């Protein structure tokens, strides 16, 4: 499949950018994908900081499978998985995959403005190849594996042996495989996957999950054998750091 690389507003020379084109380009990609829309901004830099923490932990430069989960629905898992994927894809010679393992509320295709196509379910059930199930995201060095058709038995699929083989195959092809998963308190899928992966990142929506739920999530992940690497806090409000001049670092203009 061929795909035209997506462009940011700032990448399009002014003379080429009619108003219609800008509308089309900006509408399709979720506004919270800050590494796409505002790659030099404060929020994108937070995802690079997260990326750098992960790469520092990865001292032997091994391929890494990473589960992204949260306590409850809507804390920013999918946004974090994709922004982190984009930040990792900026590293030289790195191939990154963001894979949808949330069959119940899949969102990767929608957030990237892509049409639904076969993905993980067809890979597991119908035996389509990785080359058909995996697609370019439109961002250099970042591929996606979408969920595909909704399965009748999502938790059984997650627990299947085929997932272990698949993760091993993906690790051969990618430096980082990021798994977007359902929240851990209502459904244990993320913990089952966490035990099969190298690390787990817990997204904490600041005004969403109370501390007790975060504690319960950590306990559940650890009970299931996930290797919890850390937490990533989203939804910080109040004084907006993005609007605070002190967080800006202005680049010197080129000659
Ligand atoms: N950093 C953020 N700050 C504030 N709001 C955010 C942030 N990131 C995402 N959101 C908002 O929260 C909503 C949920 O984000 P997202 O889809 O990433 O969460 P999720 O945990 O994957 O949700 P689900 O449990 O439904 O899969 C988004 O639609 C967006 O409106
Ligand atoms: Mg999600």
JSON list of C-alpha atoms in Angstrom, two decimals, residues 8-213:
[
{"chain": "A", "resi": 8, "resn": "UNK", "atom": "CA", "xyz": [2.31, 19.61, 9.19]},
{"chain": "A", "resi": 9, "resn": "UNK", "atom": "CA", "xyz": [1.13, 23.13, 8.51]},
{"chain": "A", "resi": 10, "resn": "UNK", "atom": "CA", "xyz": [4.64, 24.41, 9.16]},
{"chain": "A", "resi": 11, "resn": "UNK", "atom": "CA", "xyz": [6.14, 21.98, 6.57]},
{"chain": "A", "resi": 12, "resn": "UNK", "atom": "CA", "xyz": [4.10, 23.35, 3.72]},
{"chain": "A", "resi": 13, "resn": "UNK", "atom": "CA", "xyz": [5.64, 26.31, 1.88]},
{"chain": "A", "resi": 14, "resn": "UNK", "atom": "CA", "xyz": [3.25, 29.25, 2.08]},
{"chain": "A", "resi": 15, "resn": "UNK", "atom": "CA", "xyz": [2.91, 29.52, -1.69]},
{"chain": "A", "resi": 16, "resn": "UNK", "atom": "CA", "xyz": [1.74, 25.86, -1.93]},
{"chain": "A", "resi": 17, "resn": "UNK", "atom": "CA", "xyz": [-0.67, 26.03, 0.94]},
{"chain": "A", "resi": 18, "resn": "UNK", "atom": "CA", "xyz": [-4.08, 27.02, -0.23]},
{"chain": "A", "resi": 19, "resn": "UNK", "atom": "CA", "xyz": [-6.62, 27.34, 2.57]},
{"chain": "A", "resi": 20, "resn": "UNK", "atom": "CA", "xyz": [-8.40, 24.11, 1.51]},
{"chain": "A", "resi": 21, "resn": "UNK", "atom": "CA", "xyz": [-5.28, 22.02, 1.76]},
{"chain": "A", "resi": 22, "resn": "UNK", "atom": "CA", "xyz": [-4.56, 23.24, 5.27]},
{"chain": "A", "resi": 23, "resn": "UNK", "atom": "CA", "xyz": [-8.06, 22.31, 6.40]},
{"chain": "A", "resi": 24, "resn": "UNK", "atom": "CA", "xyz": [-7.74, 18.77, 5.03]},
{"chain": "A", "resi": 25, "resn": "UNK", "atom": "CA", "xyz": [-4.28, 18.19, 6.48]},
{"chain": "A", "resi": 26, "resn": "UNK", "atom": "CA", "xyz": [-5.09, 19.47, 9.96]},
{"chain": "A", "resi": 27, "resn": "UNK", "atom": "CA", "xyz": [-8.55, 18.01, 10.33]},
{"chain": "A", "resi": 28, "resn": "UNK", "atom": "CA", "xyz": [-7.61, 14.35, 10.09]},
{"chain": "A", "resi": 29, "resn": "UNK", "atom": "CA", "xyz": [-5.04, 14.11, 12.86]},
{"chain": "A", "resi": 30, "resn": "UNK", "atom": "CA", "xyz": [-6.25, 14.28, 16.48]},
{"chain": "A", "resi": 31, "resn": "UNK", "atom": "CA", "xyz": [-5.38, 17.65, 18.03]},
{"chain": "A", "resi": 32, "resn": "UNK", "atom": "CA", "xyz": [-3.84, 15.95, 21.09]},
{"chain": "A", "resi": 33, "resn": "UNK", "atom": "CA", "xyz": [-1.15, 14.38, 18.90]},
{"chain": "A", "resi": 34, "resn": "UNK", "atom": "CA", "xyz": [1.16, 17.24, 19.78]},
{"chain": "A", "resi": 35, "resn": "UNK", "atom": "CA", "xyz": [4.29, 15.55, 18.41]},
{"chain": "A", "resi": 36, "resn": "UNK", "atom": "CA", "xyz": [2.62, 15.88, 15.00]},
{"chain": "A", "resi": 37, "resn": "UNK", "atom": "CA", "xyz": [0.95, 19.27, 15.30]},
{"chain": "A", "resi": 38, "resn": "UNK", "atom": "CA", "xyz": [3.46, 21.16, 17.42]},
{"chain": "A", "resi": 39, "resn": "UNK", "atom": "CA", "xyz": [6.74, 19.23, 17.40]},
{"chain": "A", "resi": 40, "resn": "UNK", "atom": "CA", "xyz": [8.78, 22.08, 18.87]},
{"chain": "A", "resi": 41, "resn": "UNK", "atom": "CA", "xyz": [6.29, 22.89, 21.63]},
{"chain": "A", "resi": 42, "resn": "UNK", "atom": "CA", "xyz": [6.47, 22.25, 25.35]},
{"chain": "A", "resi": 43, "resn": "UNK", "atom": "CA", "xyz": [4.05, 19.32, 25.29]},
{"chain": "A", "resi": 44, "resn": "UNK", "atom": "CA", "xyz": [5.91, 17.46, 22.52]},
{"chain": "A", "resi": 45, "resn": "UNK", "atom": "CA", "xyz": [9.05, 17.94, 24.57]},
{"chain": "A", "resi": 46, "resn": "UNK", "atom": "CA", "xyz": [7.41, 16.08, 27.48]},
{"chain": "A", "resi": 47, "resn": "UNK", "atom": "CA", "xyz": [7.03, 13.05, 25.21]},
{"chain": "A", "resi": 48, "resn": "UNK", "atom": "CA", "xyz": [10.68, 13.32, 24.22]},
{"chain": "A", "resi": 49, "resn": "UNK", "atom": "CA", "xyz": [11.57, 13.42, 27.92]},
{"chain": "A", "resi": 50, "resn": "UNK", "atom": "CA", "xyz": [9.55, 10.22, 28.41]},
{"chain": "A", "resi": 51, "resn": "UNK", "atom": "CA", "xyz": [11.25, 8.70, 25.36]},
{"chain": "A", "resi": 52, "resn": "UNK", "atom": "CA", "xyz": [14.66, 9.61, 26.76]},
{"chain": "A", "resi": 53, "resn": "UNK", "atom": "CA", "xyz": [13.86, 8.01, 30.12]},
{"chain": "A", "resi": 54, "resn": "UNK", "atom": "CA", "xyz": [12.92, 4.80, 28.33]},
{"chain": "A", "resi": 55, "resn": "UNK", "atom": "CA", "xyz": [16.00, 4.79, 26.12]},
{"chain": "A", "resi": 56, "resn": "UNK", "atom": "CA", "xyz": [18.27, 5.43, 29.12]},
{"chain": "A", "resi": 57, "resn": "UNK", "atom": "CA", "xyz": [16.78, 2.35, 30.80]},
{"chain": "A", "resi": 58, "resn": "UNK", "atom": "CA", "xyz": [17.48, 0.35, 27.64]},
{"chain": "A", "resi": 59, "resn": "UNK", "atom": "CA", "xyz": [21.24, 0.21, 28.13]},
{"chain": "A", "resi": 60, "resn": "UNK", "atom": "CA", "xyz": [21.88, -2.70, 25.74]},
{"chain": "A", "resi": 61, "resn": "UNK", "atom": "CA", "xyz": [19.75, -1.15, 22.92]},
{"chain": "A", "resi": 62, "resn": "UNK", "atom": "CA", "xyz": [17.54, -4.21, 22.78]},
{"chain": "A", "resi": 63, "resn": "UNK", "atom": "CA", "xyz": [14.19, -4.24, 21.00]},
{"chain": "A", "resi": 64, "resn": "UNK", "atom": "CA", "xyz": [11.50, -3.36, 23.48]},
{"chain": "A", "resi": 65, "resn": "UNK", "atom": "CA", "xyz": [7.80, -4.22, 23.79]},
{"chain": "A", "resi": 66, "resn": "UNK", "atom": "CA", "xyz": [5.97, -1.67, 25.92]},
{"chain": "A", "resi": 67, "resn": "UNK", "atom": "CA", "xyz": [2.40, -1.79, 27.21]},
{"chain": "A", "resi": 68, "resn": "UNK", "atom": "CA", "xyz": [0.61, 1.52, 27.73]},
{"chain": "A", "resi": 69, "resn": "UNK", "atom": "CA", "xyz": [-2.34, 1.32, 30.11]},
{"chain": "A", "resi": 70, "resn": "UNK", "atom": "CA", "xyz": [-4.19, 3.31, 32.78]},
{"chain": "A", "resi": 71, "resn": "UNK", "atom": "CA", "xyz": [-6.54, 2.62, 35.69]},
{"chain": "A", "resi": 72, "resn": "UNK", "atom": "CA", "xyz": [-9.78, 3.62, 33.97]},
{"chain": "A", "resi": 73, "resn": "UNK", "atom": "CA", "xyz": [-11.20, 4.81, 30.66]},
{"chain": "A", "resi": 74, "resn": "UNK", "atom": "CA", "xyz": [-10.16, 8.08, 29.05]},
{"chain": "A", "resi": 75, "resn": "UNK", "atom": "CA", "xyz": [-6.95, 8.89, 30.91]},
{"chain": "A", "resi": 76, "resn": "UNK", "atom": "CA", "xyz": [-4.94, 9.46, 27.72]},
{"chain": "A", "resi": 77, "resn": "UNK", "atom": "CA", "xyz": [-3.51, 6.01, 26.88]},
{"chain": "A", "resi": 78, "resn": "UNK", "atom": "CA", "xyz": [-3.94, 6.20, 23.12]},
{"chain": "A", "resi": 79, "resn": "UNK", "atom": "CA", "xyz": [-2.73, 9.80, 22.93]},
{"chain": "A", "resi": 80, "resn": "UNK", "atom": "CA", "xyz": [0.35, 8.85, 24.96]},
{"chain": "A", "resi": 81, "resn": "UNK", "atom": "CA", "xyz": [1.03, 5.69, 22.92]},
{"chain": "A", "resi": 82, "resn": "UNK", "atom": "CA", "xyz": [0.97, 7.62, 19.63]},
{"chain": "A", "resi": 83, "resn": "UNK", "atom": "CA", "xyz": [2.87, 10.69, 20.83]},
{"chain": "A", "resi": 84, "resn": "UNK", "atom": "CA", "xyz": [5.52, 8.46, 22.39]},
{"chain": "A", "resi": 85, "resn": "UNK", "atom": "CA", "xyz": [5.68, 6.45, 19.16]},
{"chain": "A", "resi": 86, "resn": "UNK", "atom": "CA", "xyz": [6.28, 9.67, 17.21]},
{"chain": "A", "resi": 87, "resn": "UNK", "atom": "CA", "xyz": [8.96, 10.82, 19.68]},
{"chain": "A", "resi": 88, "resn": "UNK", "atom": "CA", "xyz": [10.74, 7.45, 19.40]},
{"chain": "A", "resi": 89, "resn": "UNK", "atom": "CA", "xyz": [10.45, 7.53, 15.60]},
{"chain": "A", "resi": 90, "resn": "UNK", "atom": "CA", "xyz": [12.55, 10.71, 15.59]},
{"chain": "A", "resi": 91, "resn": "UNK", "atom": "CA", "xyz": [15.56, 8.71, 16.80]},
{"chain": "A", "resi": 92, "resn": "UNK", "atom": "CA", "xyz": [18.06, 7.90, 14.11]},
{"chain": "A", "resi": 93, "resn": "UNK", "atom": "CA", "xyz": [17.63, 4.46, 12.48]},
{"chain": "A", "resi": 94, "resn": "UNK", "atom": "CA", "xyz": [14.72, 3.52, 14.73]},
{"chain": "A", "resi": 95, "resn": "UNK", "atom": "CA", "xyz": [11.67, 1.67, 13.42]},
{"chain": "A", "resi": 96, "resn": "UNK", "atom": "CA", "xyz": [8.64, 1.97, 15.67]},
{"chain": "A", "resi": 97, "resn": "UNK", "atom": "CA", "xyz": [5.30, 0.18, 15.75]},
{"chain": "A", "resi": 98, "resn": "UNK", "atom": "CA", "xyz": [2.21, 1.33, 17.63]},
{"chain": "A", "resi": 99, "resn": "UNK", "atom": "CA", "xyz": [-0.16, -1.62, 17.92]},
{"chain": "A", "resi": 100, "resn": "UNK", "atom": "CA", "xyz": [-3.81, -1.50, 18.92]},
{"chain": "A", "resi": 101, "resn": "UNK", "atom": "CA", "xyz": [-4.52, -4.12, 21.58]},
{"chain": "A", "resi": 102, "resn": "UNK", "atom": "CA", "xyz": [-7.69, -2.41, 22.75]},
{"chain": "A", "resi": 103, "resn": "UNK", "atom": "CA", "xyz": [-10.37, -4.26, 20.79]},
{"chain": "A", "resi": 104, "resn": "UNK", "atom": "CA", "xyz": [-13.20, -2.65, 22.72]},
{"chain": "A", "resi": 105, "resn": "UNK", "atom": "CA", "xyz": [-12.43, 1.03, 22.12]},
{"chain": "A", "resi": 106, "resn": "UNK", "atom": "CA", "xyz": [-9.91, 1.11, 19.26]},
{"chain": "A", "resi": 107, "resn": "UNK", "atom": "CA", "xyz": [-8.81, 4.61, 18.34]},
{"chain": "A", "resi": 108, "resn": "UNK", "atom": "CA", "xyz": [-5.43, 4.61, 16.61]},
{"chain": "A", "resi": 109, "resn": "UNK", "atom": "CA", "xyz": [-6.81, 4.77, 13.06]},
{"chain": "A", "resi": 110, "resn": "UNK", "atom": "CA", "xyz": [-9.29, 7.48, 14.00]},
{"chain": "A", "resi": 111, "resn": "UNK", "atom": "CA", "xyz": [-6.65, 9.57, 15.77]},
{"chain": "A", "resi": 112, "resn": "UNK", "atom": "CA", "xyz": [-4.36, 9.40, 12.74]},
{"chain": "A", "resi": 113, "resn": "UNK", "atom": "CA", "xyz": [-7.23, 10.03, 10.33]},
{"chain": "A", "resi": 114, "resn": "UNK", "atom": "CA", "xyz": [-6.83, 6.63, 8.63]},
{"chain": "A", "resi": 115, "resn": "UNK", "atom": "CA", "xyz": [-9.61, 4.45, 7.28]},
{"chain": "A", "resi": 116, "resn": "UNK", "atom": "CA", "xyz": [-10.38, 1.18, 9.09]},
{"chain": "A", "resi": 117, "resn": "UNK", "atom": "CA", "xyz": [-8.53, -1.74, 7.55]},
{"chain": "A", "resi": 118, "resn": "UNK", "atom": "CA", "xyz": [-7.72, -5.32, 8.56]},
{"chain": "A", "resi": 119, "resn": "UNK", "atom": "CA", "xyz": [-5.37, -5.59, 11.50]},
{"chain": "A", "resi": 120, "resn": "UNK", "atom": "CA", "xyz": [-4.62, -7.67, 14.56]},
{"chain": "A", "resi": 121, "resn": "UNK", "atom": "CA", "xyz": [-7.87, -9.66, 14.59]},
{"chain": "A", "resi": 122, "resn": "UNK", "atom": "CA", "xyz": [-7.44, -10.73, 10.95]},
{"chain": "A", "resi": 123, "resn": "UNK", "atom": "CA", "xyz": [-3.81, -11.54, 11.68]},
{"chain": "A", "resi": 124, "resn": "UNK", "atom": "CA", "xyz": [-4.80, -13.83, 14.56]},
{"chain": "A", "resi": 125, "resn": "UNK", "atom": "CA", "xyz": [-8.05, -15.28, 13.17]},
{"chain": "A", "resi": 126, "resn": "UNK", "atom": "CA", "xyz": [-7.81, -15.26, 9.39]},
{"chain": "A", "resi": 127, "resn": "UNK", "atom": "CA", "xyz": [-4.09, -15.77, 8.99]},
{"chain": "A", "resi": 128, "resn": "UNK", "atom": "CA", "xyz": [-3.37, -12.63, 6.96]},
{"chain": "A", "resi": 129, "resn": "UNK", "atom": "CA", "xyz": [0.33, -11.76, 6.92]},
{"chain": "A", "resi": 130, "resn": "UNK", "atom": "CA", "xyz": [2.11, -9.10, 8.93]},
{"chain": "A", "resi": 131, "resn": "UNK", "atom": "CA", "xyz": [2.76, -7.26, 5.67]},
{"chain": "A", "resi": 132, "resn": "UNK", "atom": "CA", "xyz": [-1.01, -6.82, 5.17]},
{"chain": "A", "resi": 133, "resn": "UNK", "atom": "CA", "xyz": [-1.87, -6.09, 8.77]},
{"chain": "A", "resi": 134, "resn": "UNK", "atom": "CA", "xyz": [0.82, -3.48, 9.35]},
{"chain": "A", "resi": 135, "resn": "UNK", "atom": "CA", "xyz": [0.62, -0.10, 7.63]},
{"chain": "A", "resi": 136, "resn": "UNK", "atom": "CA", "xyz": [2.68, 3.06, 7.52]},
{"chain": "A", "resi": 137, "resn": "UNK", "atom": "CA", "xyz": [1.25, 5.75, 9.79]},
{"chain": "A", "resi": 138, "resn": "UNK", "atom": "CA", "xyz": [2.18, 8.60, 7.48]},
{"chain": "A", "resi": 139, "resn": "UNK", "atom": "CA", "xyz": [4.93, 9.63, 9.91]},
{"chain": "A", "resi": 140, "resn": "UNK", "atom": "CA", "xyz": [8.45, 8.53, 8.93]},
{"chain": "A", "resi": 141, "resn": "UNK", "atom": "CA", "xyz": [9.65, 5.35, 10.70]},
{"chain": "A", "resi": 142, "resn": "UNK", "atom": "CA", "xyz": [6.33, 4.83, 12.49]},
{"chain": "A", "resi": 143, "resn": "UNK", "atom": "CA", "xyz": [4.03, 1.95, 11.48]},
{"chain": "A", "resi": 144, "resn": "UNK", "atom": "CA", "xyz": [0.71, 0.94, 12.95]},
{"chain": "A", "resi": 145, "resn": "UNK", "atom": "CA", "xyz": [-1.09, -2.32, 13.56]},
{"chain": "A", "resi": 146, "resn": "UNK", "atom": "CA", "xyz": [-4.79, -1.54, 13.91]},
{"chain": "A", "resi": 147, "resn": "UNK", "atom": "CA", "xyz": [-7.29, -3.72, 15.78]},
{"chain": "A", "resi": 148, "resn": "UNK", "atom": "CA", "xyz": [-9.29, -4.84, 12.73]},
{"chain": "A", "resi": 149, "resn": "UNK", "atom": "CA", "xyz": [-12.82, -6.25, 13.03]},
{"chain": "A", "resi": 150, "resn": "UNK", "atom": "CA", "xyz": [-14.26, -6.43, 16.54]},
{"chain": "A", "resi": 151, "resn": "UNK", "atom": "CA", "xyz": [-13.70, -9.96, 17.92]},
{"chain": "A", "resi": 152, "resn": "UNK", "atom": "CA", "xyz": [-16.27, -11.87, 19.95]},
{"chain": "A", "resi": 153, "resn": "UNK", "atom": "CA", "xyz": [-13.64, -13.07, 22.44]},
{"chain": "A", "resi": 154, "resn": "UNK", "atom": "CA", "xyz": [-11.16, -10.22, 23.04]},
{"chain": "A", "resi": 155, "resn": "UNK", "atom": "CA", "xyz": [-9.70, -11.49, 26.32]},
{"chain": "A", "resi": 156, "resn": "UNK", "atom": "CA", "xyz": [-9.14, -15.02, 24.94]},
{"chain": "A", "resi": 157, "resn": "UNK", "atom": "CA", "xyz": [-7.32, -13.53, 21.97]},
{"chain": "A", "resi": 158, "resn": "UNK", "atom": "CA", "xyz": [-5.05, -11.52, 24.27]},
{"chain": "A", "resi": 159, "resn": "UNK", "atom": "CA", "xyz": [-4.24, -14.60, 26.35]},
{"chain": "A", "resi": 160, "resn": "UNK", "atom": "CA", "xyz": [-3.55, -16.84, 23.32]},
{"chain": "A", "resi": 161, "resn": "UNK", "atom": "CA", "xyz": [-0.14, -18.36, 22.62]},
{"chain": "A", "resi": 162, "resn": "UNK", "atom": "CA", "xyz": [-0.20, -16.79, 19.17]},
{"chain": "A", "resi": 163, "resn": "UNK", "atom": "CA", "xyz": [0.29, -13.40, 20.84]},
{"chain": "A", "resi": 164, "resn": "UNK", "atom": "CA", "xyz": [3.64, -14.54, 22.27]},
{"chain": "A", "resi": 165, "resn": "UNK", "atom": "CA", "xyz": [4.81, -15.60, 18.81]},
{"chain": "A", "resi": 166, "resn": "UNK", "atom": "CA", "xyz": [3.53, -12.37, 17.30]},
{"chain": "A", "resi": 167, "resn": "UNK", "atom": "CA", "xyz": [5.35, -10.20, 19.85]},
{"chain": "A", "resi": 168, "resn": "UNK", "atom": "CA", "xyz": [8.57, -12.10, 19.16]},
{"chain": "A", "resi": 169, "resn": "UNK", "atom": "CA", "xyz": [8.13, -11.51, 15.40]},
{"chain": "A", "resi": 170, "resn": "UNK", "atom": "CA", "xyz": [7.41, -7.82, 15.92]},
{"chain": "A", "resi": 171, "resn": "UNK", "atom": "CA", "xyz": [10.51, -7.43, 18.07]},
{"chain": "A", "resi": 172, "resn": "UNK", "atom": "CA", "xyz": [12.60, -8.72, 15.19]},
{"chain": "A", "resi": 173, "resn": "UNK", "atom": "CA", "xyz": [11.24, -5.97, 12.94]},
{"chain": "A", "resi": 174, "resn": "UNK", "atom": "CA", "xyz": [10.97, -2.99, 15.27]},
{"chain": "A", "resi": 175, "resn": "UNK", "atom": "CA", "xyz": [13.11, -1.28, 17.89]},
{"chain": "A", "resi": 176, "resn": "UNK", "atom": "CA", "xyz": [10.06, -0.32, 19.95]},
{"chain": "A", "resi": 177, "resn": "UNK", "atom": "CA", "xyz": [6.62, -1.95, 19.82]},
{"chain": "A", "resi": 178, "resn": "UNK", "atom": "CA", "xyz": [4.09, 0.10, 21.79]},
{"chain": "A", "resi": 179, "resn": "UNK", "atom": "CA", "xyz": [0.86, -1.68, 22.73]},
{"chain": "A", "resi": 180, "resn": "UNK", "atom": "CA", "xyz": [-2.20, 0.48, 23.35]},
{"chain": "A", "resi": 181, "resn": "UNK", "atom": "CA", "xyz": [-4.41, -1.50, 25.73]},
{"chain": "A", "resi": 182, "resn": "UNK", "atom": "CA", "xyz": [-7.68, -1.21, 27.71]},
{"chain": "A", "resi": 183, "resn": "UNK", "atom": "CA", "xyz": [-7.69, 0.20, 31.26]},
{"chain": "A", "resi": 184, "resn": "UNK", "atom": "CA", "xyz": [-6.47, -2.30, 33.87]},
{"chain": "A", "resi": 185, "resn": "UNK", "atom": "CA", "xyz": [-9.18, -1.97, 36.54]},
{"chain": "A", "resi": 186, "resn": "UNK", "atom": "CA", "xyz": [-12.21, -3.01, 34.43]},
{"chain": "A", "resi": 187, "resn": "UNK", "atom": "CA", "xyz": [-10.31, -5.52, 32.24]},
{"chain": "A", "resi": 188, "resn": "UNK", "atom": "CA", "xyz": [-7.09, -7.36, 33.03]},
{"chain": "A", "resi": 189, "resn": "UNK", "atom": "CA", "xyz": [-5.83, -7.56, 29.40]},
{"chain": "A", "resi": 190, "resn": "UNK", "atom": "CA", "xyz": [-3.08, -4.98, 30.01]},
{"chain": "A", "resi": 191, "resn": "UNK", "atom": "CA", "xyz": [-1.66, -7.05, 32.86]},
{"chain": "A", "resi": 192, "resn": "UNK", "atom": "CA", "xyz": [-1.74, -10.25, 30.79]},
{"chain": "A", "resi": 193, "resn": "UNK", "atom": "CA", "xyz": [0.06, -8.42, 27.99]},
{"chain": "A", "resi": 194, "resn": "UNK", "atom": "CA", "xyz": [2.39, -6.73, 30.46]},
{"chain": "A", "resi": 195, "resn": "UNK", "atom": "CA", "xyz": [3.64, -10.13, 31.58]},
{"chain": "A", "resi": 196, "resn": "UNK", "atom": "CA", "xyz": [4.47, -10.96, 27.94]},
{"chain": "A", "resi": 197, "resn": "UNK", "atom": "CA", "xyz": [6.18, -7.59, 27.29]},
{"chain": "A", "resi": 198, "resn": "UNK", "atom": "CA", "xyz": [9.36, -5.94, 28.50]},
{"chain": "A", "resi": 199, "resn": "UNK", "atom": "CA", "xyz": [7.75, -3.03, 30.28]},
{"chain": "A", "resi": 200, "resn": "UNK", "atom": "CA", "xyz": [4.50, -1.33, 31.20]},
{"chain": "A", "resi": 201, "resn": "UNK", "atom": "CA", "xyz": [3.77, 2.37, 31.44]},
{"chain": "A", "resi": 202, "resn": "UNK", "atom": "CA", "xyz": [0.84, 3.52, 33.58]},
{"chain": "A", "resi": 203, "resn": "UNK", "atom": "CA", "xyz": [-0.84, 6.69, 32.29]},
{"chain": "A", "resi": 204, "resn": "UNK", "atom": "CA", "xyz": [-2.44, 8.67, 35.11]},
{"chain": "A", "resi": 205, "resn": "UNK", "atom": "CA", "xyz": [-5.08, 11.24, 34.18]},
{"chain": "A", "resi": 206, "resn": "UNK", "atom": "CA", "xyz": [-4.70, 13.78, 36.94]},
{"chain": "A", "resi": 207, "resn": "UNK", "atom": "CA", "xyz": [-8.36, 14.59, 37.51]},
{"chain": "A", "resi": 208, "resn": "UNK", "atom": "CA", "xyz": [-9.65, 11.19, 36.37]},
{"chain": "A", "resi": 209, "resn": "UNK", "atom": "CA", "xyz": [-8.47, 8.32, 38.55]},
{"chain": "A", "resi": 210, "resn": "UNK", "atom": "CA", "xyz": [-8.22, 8.86, 42.32]},
{"chain": "A", "resi": 211, "resn": "UNK", "atom": "CA", "xyz": [-5.08, 7.76, 44.12]},
{"chain": "A", "resi": 212, "resn": "UNK", "atom": "CA", "xyz": [-6.74, 4.56, 45.40]},
{"chain": "A", "resi": 213, "resn": "UNK", "atom": "CA", "xyz": [-7.46, 3.44, 41.83]}
]
